[in-house]
Short mmCIF file of N, CA, C and O in Angstrom, two decimals:
data_model
loop_
_atom_site.label_atom_id
_atom_site.label_comp_id
_atom_site.label_asym_id
_atom_site.label_seq_id
_atom_site.Cartn_x
_atom_site.Cartn_y
_atom_site.Cartn_z
N TYR A 1299 -36.76 37.13 13.68
CA TYR A 1299 -36.64 37.26 12.24
C TYR A 1299 -35.91 36.08 11.62
O TYR A 1299 -36.19 35.69 10.49
N SER A 1300 -34.97 35.51 12.36
CA SER A 1300 -34.20 34.39 11.83
C SER A 1300 -35.08 33.18 11.57
O SER A 1300 -34.95 32.51 10.54
N ILE A 1301 -35.98 32.90 12.50
CA ILE A 1301 -36.87 31.75 12.33
C ILE A 1301 -37.81 31.97 11.15
O ILE A 1301 -38.04 31.06 10.34
N LEU A 1302 -38.32 33.16 11.01
CA LEU A 1302 -39.18 33.47 9.85
C LEU A 1302 -38.40 33.36 8.55
O LEU A 1302 -38.93 32.86 7.55
N ALA A 1303 -37.15 33.82 8.55
CA ALA A 1303 -36.33 33.72 7.35
C ALA A 1303 -36.07 32.26 6.99
O ALA A 1303 -36.12 31.89 5.81
N MET A 1304 -35.81 31.42 8.00
CA MET A 1304 -35.58 30.00 7.74
C MET A 1304 -36.83 29.33 7.17
O MET A 1304 -36.75 28.52 6.25
N ILE A 1305 -37.98 29.68 7.70
CA ILE A 1305 -39.24 29.13 7.19
C ILE A 1305 -39.49 29.59 5.77
O ILE A 1305 -39.89 28.81 4.90
N ALA A 1306 -39.22 30.86 5.49
CA ALA A 1306 -39.41 31.40 4.15
C ALA A 1306 -38.48 30.74 3.15
O ALA A 1306 -38.90 30.37 2.03
N VAL A 1307 -37.24 30.54 3.51
CA VAL A 1307 -36.28 29.89 2.61
C VAL A 1307 -36.68 28.44 2.36
O VAL A 1307 -36.61 27.95 1.23
N ALA A 1308 -37.12 27.74 3.39
CA ALA A 1308 -37.57 26.36 3.23
C ALA A 1308 -38.77 26.29 2.29
O ALA A 1308 -38.85 25.41 1.43
N TYR A 1309 -39.71 27.22 2.42
CA TYR A 1309 -40.89 27.26 1.56
C TYR A 1309 -40.49 27.53 0.11
O TYR A 1309 -40.99 26.87 -0.82
N ILE A 1310 -39.58 28.47 -0.10
CA ILE A 1310 -39.13 28.80 -1.45
C ILE A 1310 -38.41 27.60 -2.07
O ILE A 1310 -38.62 27.27 -3.25
N CYS A 1311 -37.58 26.91 -1.30
CA CYS A 1311 -36.87 25.72 -1.79
C CYS A 1311 -37.85 24.61 -2.15
O CYS A 1311 -37.69 23.92 -3.16
N TYR A 1312 -38.87 24.45 -1.34
CA TYR A 1312 -39.89 23.43 -1.62
C TYR A 1312 -40.57 23.71 -2.96
O TYR A 1312 -40.69 22.84 -3.81
N TRP A 1313 -41.04 24.94 -3.16
CA TRP A 1313 -41.74 25.26 -4.40
C TRP A 1313 -40.81 25.25 -5.61
O TRP A 1313 -41.22 24.91 -6.71
N THR A 1314 -39.54 25.58 -5.41
CA THR A 1314 -38.59 25.46 -6.51
C THR A 1314 -38.46 24.01 -6.94
O THR A 1314 -38.44 23.70 -8.13
N GLY A 1315 -38.38 23.09 -5.98
CA GLY A 1315 -38.31 21.67 -6.30
C GLY A 1315 -39.56 21.18 -7.01
O GLY A 1315 -39.47 20.42 -7.98
N VAL A 1316 -40.72 21.62 -6.57
CA VAL A 1316 -41.98 21.23 -7.21
C VAL A 1316 -42.01 21.71 -8.66
O VAL A 1316 -42.36 20.96 -9.59
N LEU A 1317 -41.62 22.96 -8.88
CA LEU A 1317 -41.63 23.51 -10.25
C LEU A 1317 -40.60 22.82 -11.14
O LEU A 1317 -40.87 22.57 -12.32
N LEU A 1318 -39.44 22.49 -10.59
CA LEU A 1318 -38.44 21.77 -11.39
C LEU A 1318 -38.94 20.39 -11.79
O LEU A 1318 -38.72 19.94 -12.91
N ILE A 1319 -39.61 19.71 -10.88
CA ILE A 1319 -40.16 18.39 -11.21
C ILE A 1319 -41.21 18.51 -12.31
O ILE A 1319 -41.24 17.71 -13.24
N GLU A 1320 -42.04 19.54 -12.24
CA GLU A 1320 -43.03 19.74 -13.30
C GLU A 1320 -42.38 20.03 -14.64
O GLU A 1320 -42.90 19.66 -15.68
N CYS A 1321 -41.22 20.69 -14.63
CA CYS A 1321 -40.52 20.99 -15.88
C CYS A 1321 -39.83 19.76 -16.48
O CYS A 1321 -39.56 19.73 -17.67
N LEU A 1322 -39.54 18.76 -15.65
CA LEU A 1322 -38.85 17.57 -16.15
C LEU A 1322 -39.78 16.63 -16.93
O LEU A 1322 -39.32 15.88 -17.77
N TYR A 1323 -41.07 16.68 -16.64
CA TYR A 1323 -42.02 15.74 -17.24
C TYR A 1323 -42.99 16.46 -18.16
O TYR A 1323 -43.32 17.62 -17.95
N ASP A 1324 -43.48 15.73 -19.18
CA ASP A 1324 -44.52 16.30 -20.05
C ASP A 1324 -45.89 15.97 -19.47
O ASP A 1324 -46.01 15.42 -18.37
N ASN A 1325 -46.94 16.28 -20.20
CA ASN A 1325 -48.30 16.08 -19.71
C ASN A 1325 -48.67 14.60 -19.55
O ASN A 1325 -49.58 14.27 -18.81
N LYS A 1326 -47.97 13.72 -20.26
CA LYS A 1326 -48.26 12.29 -20.18
C LYS A 1326 -47.52 11.60 -19.04
O LYS A 1326 -47.69 10.42 -18.82
N GLY A 1327 -46.68 12.33 -18.33
CA GLY A 1327 -45.93 11.76 -17.23
C GLY A 1327 -44.60 11.15 -17.64
O GLY A 1327 -43.96 10.49 -16.84
N GLU A 1328 -44.19 11.38 -18.89
CA GLU A 1328 -42.92 10.85 -19.36
C GLU A 1328 -41.83 11.88 -19.16
O GLU A 1328 -42.02 13.07 -19.39
N LYS A 1329 -40.67 11.41 -18.73
CA LYS A 1329 -39.55 12.31 -18.49
C LYS A 1329 -38.97 12.76 -19.83
O LYS A 1329 -38.59 11.94 -20.66
N VAL A 1330 -38.91 14.07 -20.05
CA VAL A 1330 -38.41 14.60 -21.31
C VAL A 1330 -37.13 15.42 -21.13
O VAL A 1330 -36.42 15.68 -22.09
N ARG A 1331 -36.83 15.83 -19.90
CA ARG A 1331 -35.61 16.59 -19.62
C ARG A 1331 -34.90 15.91 -18.46
O ARG A 1331 -35.53 15.44 -17.52
N TYR A 1332 -33.56 15.89 -18.51
CA TYR A 1332 -32.81 15.12 -17.53
C TYR A 1332 -31.85 15.95 -16.69
O TYR A 1332 -31.19 15.40 -15.83
N SER A 1333 -31.76 17.25 -16.92
CA SER A 1333 -30.82 18.07 -16.14
C SER A 1333 -31.36 19.49 -16.01
O SER A 1333 -32.27 19.90 -16.72
N TYR A 1334 -30.75 20.23 -15.09
CA TYR A 1334 -31.11 21.64 -14.93
C TYR A 1334 -30.80 22.42 -16.20
O TYR A 1334 -31.50 23.35 -16.56
N ARG A 1335 -29.72 22.03 -16.86
CA ARG A 1335 -29.34 22.72 -18.10
C ARG A 1335 -30.44 22.56 -19.17
O ARG A 1335 -30.78 23.52 -19.87
N GLU A 1336 -30.97 21.36 -19.31
CA GLU A 1336 -32.04 21.14 -20.29
C GLU A 1336 -33.29 21.92 -19.93
O GLU A 1336 -33.98 22.44 -20.81
N VAL A 1337 -33.61 22.02 -18.65
CA VAL A 1337 -34.76 22.81 -18.21
C VAL A 1337 -34.54 24.28 -18.57
O VAL A 1337 -35.43 24.95 -19.09
N ALA A 1338 -33.33 24.79 -18.32
CA ALA A 1338 -33.03 26.19 -18.63
C ALA A 1338 -33.06 26.44 -20.13
O ALA A 1338 -33.55 27.48 -20.59
N GLU A 1339 -32.56 25.50 -20.92
CA GLU A 1339 -32.59 25.65 -22.38
C GLU A 1339 -34.02 25.66 -22.90
O GLU A 1339 -34.35 26.37 -23.85
N PHE A 1340 -34.89 24.86 -22.28
CA PHE A 1340 -36.30 24.85 -22.67
C PHE A 1340 -36.96 26.19 -22.33
O PHE A 1340 -37.74 26.72 -23.10
N TYR A 1341 -36.63 26.70 -21.15
CA TYR A 1341 -37.21 27.96 -20.70
C TYR A 1341 -36.75 29.12 -21.56
O TYR A 1341 -37.54 29.93 -22.03
N ARG A 1342 -35.44 29.22 -21.78
CA ARG A 1342 -34.88 30.31 -22.58
C ARG A 1342 -33.64 29.77 -23.29
O ARG A 1342 -32.62 29.53 -22.64
N PRO A 1343 -33.70 29.58 -24.60
CA PRO A 1343 -32.54 29.05 -25.33
C PRO A 1343 -31.29 29.91 -25.09
O PRO A 1343 -31.35 31.13 -25.11
N GLY A 1344 -30.17 29.24 -24.84
CA GLY A 1344 -28.91 29.92 -24.56
C GLY A 1344 -28.68 30.17 -23.08
O GLY A 1344 -27.60 30.60 -22.69
N PHE A 1345 -29.67 29.91 -22.26
CA PHE A 1345 -29.57 30.17 -20.82
C PHE A 1345 -28.95 28.98 -20.08
O PHE A 1345 -28.49 29.13 -18.95
N GLY A 1346 -28.90 27.82 -20.72
CA GLY A 1346 -28.38 26.63 -20.08
C GLY A 1346 -26.93 26.73 -19.69
O GLY A 1346 -26.51 26.20 -18.66
N LYS A 1347 -26.13 27.43 -20.50
CA LYS A 1347 -24.70 27.55 -20.16
C LYS A 1347 -24.51 28.36 -18.89
O LYS A 1347 -23.57 28.11 -18.12
N TRP A 1348 -25.40 29.30 -18.60
CA TRP A 1348 -25.29 30.09 -17.37
C TRP A 1348 -25.67 29.26 -16.16
O TRP A 1348 -25.09 29.38 -15.09
N VAL A 1349 -26.66 28.39 -16.33
CA VAL A 1349 -27.05 27.50 -15.25
C VAL A 1349 -25.92 26.51 -14.95
O VAL A 1349 -25.59 26.27 -13.79
N LEU A 1350 -25.30 25.99 -15.99
CA LEU A 1350 -24.18 25.08 -15.80
C LEU A 1350 -23.02 25.79 -15.11
O LEU A 1350 -22.40 25.24 -14.19
N ALA A 1351 -22.73 27.02 -15.51
CA ALA A 1351 -21.66 27.80 -14.87
C ALA A 1351 -21.97 28.04 -13.39
O ALA A 1351 -21.08 27.95 -12.54
N ALA A 1352 -23.22 28.33 -13.07
CA ALA A 1352 -23.61 28.54 -11.68
C ALA A 1352 -23.45 27.26 -10.87
O ALA A 1352 -22.98 27.29 -9.72
N GLN A 1353 -23.83 26.12 -11.44
CA GLN A 1353 -23.68 24.85 -10.74
C GLN A 1353 -22.21 24.53 -10.49
O GLN A 1353 -21.84 24.10 -9.40
N LEU A 1354 -21.37 24.72 -11.50
CA LEU A 1354 -19.95 24.42 -11.33
C LEU A 1354 -19.31 25.36 -10.32
O LEU A 1354 -18.46 24.94 -9.53
N THR A 1355 -19.71 26.63 -10.32
CA THR A 1355 -19.19 27.58 -9.34
C THR A 1355 -19.58 27.17 -7.93
O THR A 1355 -18.77 27.23 -7.00
N GLU A 1356 -20.82 26.75 -7.76
CA GLU A 1356 -21.28 26.31 -6.44
C GLU A 1356 -20.51 25.08 -5.97
O GLU A 1356 -20.08 25.00 -4.81
N LEU A 1357 -20.30 24.11 -6.86
CA LEU A 1357 -19.56 22.91 -6.49
C LEU A 1357 -18.11 23.23 -6.14
O LEU A 1357 -17.57 22.69 -5.17
N LEU A 1358 -17.48 24.09 -6.90
CA LEU A 1358 -16.10 24.49 -6.62
C LEU A 1358 -16.02 25.23 -5.29
O LEU A 1358 -15.11 25.00 -4.49
N SER A 1359 -16.97 26.11 -5.05
CA SER A 1359 -17.00 26.86 -3.78
C SER A 1359 -17.17 25.92 -2.60
O SER A 1359 -16.56 26.12 -1.55
N THR A 1360 -17.98 24.89 -2.76
CA THR A 1360 -18.18 23.92 -1.69
C THR A 1360 -16.89 23.18 -1.38
O THR A 1360 -16.53 23.00 -0.22
N CYS A 1361 -16.16 22.79 -2.42
CA CYS A 1361 -14.87 22.12 -2.20
C CYS A 1361 -13.89 23.04 -1.48
O CYS A 1361 -13.19 22.60 -0.55
N ILE A 1362 -13.84 24.29 -1.87
CA ILE A 1362 -12.92 25.24 -1.25
C ILE A 1362 -13.28 25.47 0.21
O ILE A 1362 -12.40 25.51 1.07
N ILE A 1363 -14.56 25.60 0.52
CA ILE A 1363 -14.95 25.86 1.91
C ILE A 1363 -14.63 24.65 2.79
O ILE A 1363 -14.27 24.81 3.95
N TYR A 1364 -14.72 23.42 2.24
CA TYR A 1364 -14.34 22.25 3.03
C TYR A 1364 -12.85 22.26 3.35
O TYR A 1364 -12.44 21.90 4.45
N VAL A 1365 -12.01 22.66 2.40
CA VAL A 1365 -10.57 22.74 2.65
C VAL A 1365 -10.28 23.80 3.72
O VAL A 1365 -9.48 23.59 4.63
N VAL A 1366 -10.95 24.95 3.62
CA VAL A 1366 -10.75 26.02 4.61
C VAL A 1366 -11.19 25.56 6.00
O VAL A 1366 -10.50 25.79 7.00
N LEU A 1367 -12.34 24.90 6.08
CA LEU A 1367 -12.82 24.41 7.38
C LEU A 1367 -11.90 23.35 7.96
O LEU A 1367 -11.63 23.33 9.17
N ALA A 1368 -11.39 22.46 7.11
CA ALA A 1368 -10.47 21.43 7.60
C ALA A 1368 -9.19 22.06 8.11
O ALA A 1368 -8.65 21.66 9.16
N ALA A 1369 -8.68 23.06 7.41
CA ALA A 1369 -7.46 23.74 7.86
C ALA A 1369 -7.69 24.49 9.16
O ALA A 1369 -6.84 24.47 10.06
N ASP A 1370 -8.84 25.12 9.30
CA ASP A 1370 -9.16 25.83 10.53
C ASP A 1370 -9.29 24.86 11.70
O ASP A 1370 -8.81 25.14 12.81
N LEU A 1371 -9.91 23.71 11.46
CA LEU A 1371 -10.04 22.70 12.50
C LEU A 1371 -8.66 22.16 12.90
O LEU A 1371 -8.37 22.00 14.09
N MET A 1372 -7.81 21.92 11.91
CA MET A 1372 -6.47 21.42 12.22
C MET A 1372 -5.67 22.45 13.01
O MET A 1372 -4.96 22.11 13.94
N GLN A 1373 -5.81 23.71 12.65
CA GLN A 1373 -5.09 24.75 13.38
C GLN A 1373 -5.61 24.87 14.80
O GLN A 1373 -4.86 25.14 15.73
N GLY A 1374 -6.91 24.66 15.00
CA GLY A 1374 -7.48 24.70 16.34
C GLY A 1374 -7.02 23.53 17.19
O GLY A 1374 -6.81 23.66 18.40
N CYS A 1375 -6.86 22.37 16.58
CA CYS A 1375 -6.42 21.17 17.30
C CYS A 1375 -4.93 21.17 17.59
O CYS A 1375 -4.48 20.69 18.62
N PHE A 1376 -4.17 21.70 16.65
CA PHE A 1376 -2.70 21.75 16.78
C PHE A 1376 -2.23 23.18 16.57
O PHE A 1376 -1.84 23.55 15.46
N PRO A 1377 -2.25 24.02 17.61
CA PRO A 1377 -1.91 25.43 17.46
C PRO A 1377 -0.49 25.67 16.93
O PRO A 1377 -0.22 26.70 16.32
N SER A 1378 0.43 24.72 17.13
CA SER A 1378 1.80 24.92 16.68
C SER A 1378 1.90 24.91 15.15
O SER A 1378 2.87 25.41 14.59
N ILE A 1379 0.90 24.36 14.47
CA ILE A 1379 0.93 24.32 12.99
C ILE A 1379 0.86 25.72 12.43
O ILE A 1379 1.50 26.03 11.43
N GLY A 1380 0.10 26.60 13.04
CA GLY A 1380 -0.06 27.96 12.54
C GLY A 1380 1.17 28.82 12.72
O GLY A 1380 1.28 29.90 12.15
N GLU A 1381 2.16 28.36 13.48
CA GLU A 1381 3.36 29.15 13.73
C GLU A 1381 4.46 28.90 12.72
O GLU A 1381 5.51 29.48 12.78
N ILE A 1382 4.22 28.04 11.75
CA ILE A 1382 5.26 27.69 10.77
C ILE A 1382 5.51 28.85 9.84
O ILE A 1382 4.75 29.59 9.41
#
């Protein structure tokens, strides 16, 4: 099931990218939108702020997980640090 889930997620990500590229350009091939927020505003006015909030939350979460992983790695390398 894991391999099928990975293939399904990869397929969904691929088609999401294709659809986003189609939303960035008009019929003449000129770029008319430059960000996910602009795409969301075009799709549904007022929805862009939610997309921006989701992006910022994801970026903040990524920074936090890197700090947690670095601390866990340091504790694994130097066990005496965790005894403070």
